[in-house]
């Protein structure tokens, strides 16, 4: 028998109480005697929308009634309505009890008023691996963090409608710096302009970053620094600030962008030519230079790349490009510059229809300059997700297959059964003898 197993039960329980659920489970495999000294609870769920669930107080009392040596792997607390201030103490009692029991995965799905504050224990947990805070219809304010904030095991942080409003404006930055092994950061419904923060999004370990902006479109903030040298995946749906002074995305592999430009720090949709833009995505666009998979996910993004086309770098690694637009008349002014700067591009996906003027279906828009930029493009696969086979689409498709000398496959997805005249498609002259055209229906 090992020396630890020979210790009294109360001492072993004390040792177990300092272990996470994962570590406790491993210990139980090594020693049969330990199996009777603690229990592992896989998941505890509270949802106030479920009938016969009981009150939050009952749930908190149940967690507190668990032996101190118990371990909880994950817990989810969901509130369909705003949490009433009279329940704040019960909620925090419950959270602290879960944290004392070595919880790995905590999801607090709720909306609370300004008087609510998370217990400091949430920000000093040594066992949390995944933390989710807030909800789709509103979160709460984080206005203070403990001086000893430290989350050494946290790998995933998900914040929805969470606002940081500490007096000095460093709470968010302080939280990120306390996450030593953070791999994934998800910020849903963020409203940077309502935060008080430094503008620094910094993490040396972060690999995945997802940001979606909320519904507040008056932007008084001026700069955001993205210092994430290990980031491999970026999904950014956000209003562009005045500047991105520092951008480090050197490890970026895949990016999906929906960038909204502002006029006088306000977002009101697409910018008109006579308006003065107050956003500047120059450094962000330049920072994408190492990306391999790129998705420009809206006409807003097209406009950002068109107005700031001089910032488009040489994409030396880009092999897969997706452009998303449901309007066939919106100009693709950015596309010539982007394709010319993509020497290894293999696949272009047009998520939506081809670009042409329905009143002049056989003409070529000035933004595409006769498609001459395709002559030197190494593209092998062209995919169009919303192809109807109209005269205008056939005419525009002709320019692609006539000029792309490396093209091997054209994939057309049609919602209309006829999908255009197949014979006409097959008779299109092609620059590449290897080019095949496939039509599928959905």
mmCIF file of N, CA and C in Angstrom, residues 19 42 46 71 74 86 106 156 166 203 210 221 270 275 357 365 390:
data_model
loop_
_atom_site.group_PDB
_atom_site.id
_atom_site.type_symbol
_atom_site.label_atom_id
_atom_site.label_comp_id
_atom_site.label_asym_id
_atom_site.label_seq_id
_atom_site.Cartn_x
_atom_site.Cartn_y
_atom_site.Cartn_z
ATOM 1 N N UNK A 19 -8.343 18.788 -5.481
ATOM 2 C CA UNK A 19 -8.220 18.269 -6.840
ATOM 3 C C UNK A 19 -9.400 18.685 -7.703
ATOM 4 N N UNK A 42 -21.237 14.391 -12.858
ATOM 5 C CA UNK A 42 -20.911 14.752 -14.238
ATOM 6 C C UNK A 42 -21.450 16.125 -14.608
ATOM 7 N N UNK A 46 -29.484 23.810 -13.794
ATOM 8 C CA UNK A 46 -30.627 24.543 -13.251
ATOM 9 C C UNK A 46 -31.180 25.415 -14.365
ATOM 10 N N UNK A 71 -16.728 16.160 -6.505
ATOM 11 C CA UNK A 71 -16.231 16.923 -7.636
ATOM 12 C C UNK A 71 -17.330 17.044 -8.692
ATOM 13 N N UNK A 74 -19.234 19.683 -14.691
ATOM 14 C CA UNK A 74 -19.802 20.827 -15.406
ATOM 15 C C UNK A 74 -21.144 21.204 -14.805
ATOM 16 N N UNK A 86 -33.198 39.938 -5.559
ATOM 17 C CA UNK A 86 -33.338 39.159 -4.330
ATOM 18 C C UNK A 86 -32.712 37.768 -4.448
ATOM 19 N N UNK A 106 -18.314 25.749 -16.677
ATOM 20 C CA UNK A 106 -19.394 26.517 -16.047
ATOM 21 C C UNK A 106 -20.054 27.416 -17.079
ATOM 22 N N UNK A 156 -11.216 28.073 -22.752
ATOM 23 C CA UNK A 156 -12.297 28.653 -23.552
ATOM 24 C C UNK A 156 -13.072 29.661 -22.717
ATOM 25 N N UNK A 166 -14.886 48.976 -15.492
ATOM 26 C CA UNK A 166 -14.096 49.360 -14.327
ATOM 27 C C UNK A 166 -13.599 50.790 -14.520
ATOM 28 N N UNK A 203 -3.418 38.371 -26.358
ATOM 29 C CA UNK A 203 -3.262 37.027 -25.802
ATOM 30 C C UNK A 203 -2.218 36.269 -26.612
ATOM 31 N N UNK A 210 -13.747 34.722 -32.024
ATOM 32 C CA UNK A 210 -15.027 34.998 -32.681
ATOM 33 C C UNK A 210 -15.630 36.235 -32.039
ATOM 34 N N UNK A 221 -15.540 54.811 -29.672
ATOM 35 C CA UNK A 221 -14.208 54.276 -29.446
ATOM 36 C C UNK A 221 -13.361 54.539 -30.693
ATOM 37 N N UNK A 270 -24.506 50.641 -45.902
ATOM 38 C CA UNK A 270 -23.453 50.887 -46.876
ATOM 39 C C UNK A 270 -23.179 52.382 -47.018
ATOM 40 N N UNK A 275 -19.868 60.462 -48.807
ATOM 41 C CA UNK A 275 -19.712 60.511 -47.354
ATOM 42 C C UNK A 275 -18.255 60.295 -46.950
ATOM 43 N N UNK A 357 -25.624 43.455 -64.396
ATOM 44 C CA UNK A 357 -26.753 44.376 -64.421
ATOM 45 C C UNK A 357 -27.897 43.711 -65.187
ATOM 46 N N UNK A 365 -19.554 44.970 -66.027
ATOM 47 C CA UNK A 365 -19.450 46.135 -65.150
ATOM 48 C C UNK A 365 -18.027 46.701 -65.166
ATOM 49 N N UNK A 390 -29.666 32.447 -66.012
ATOM 50 C CA UNK A 390 -30.185 33.569 -66.799
ATOM 51 C C UNK A 390 -29.163 33.973 -67.853
#
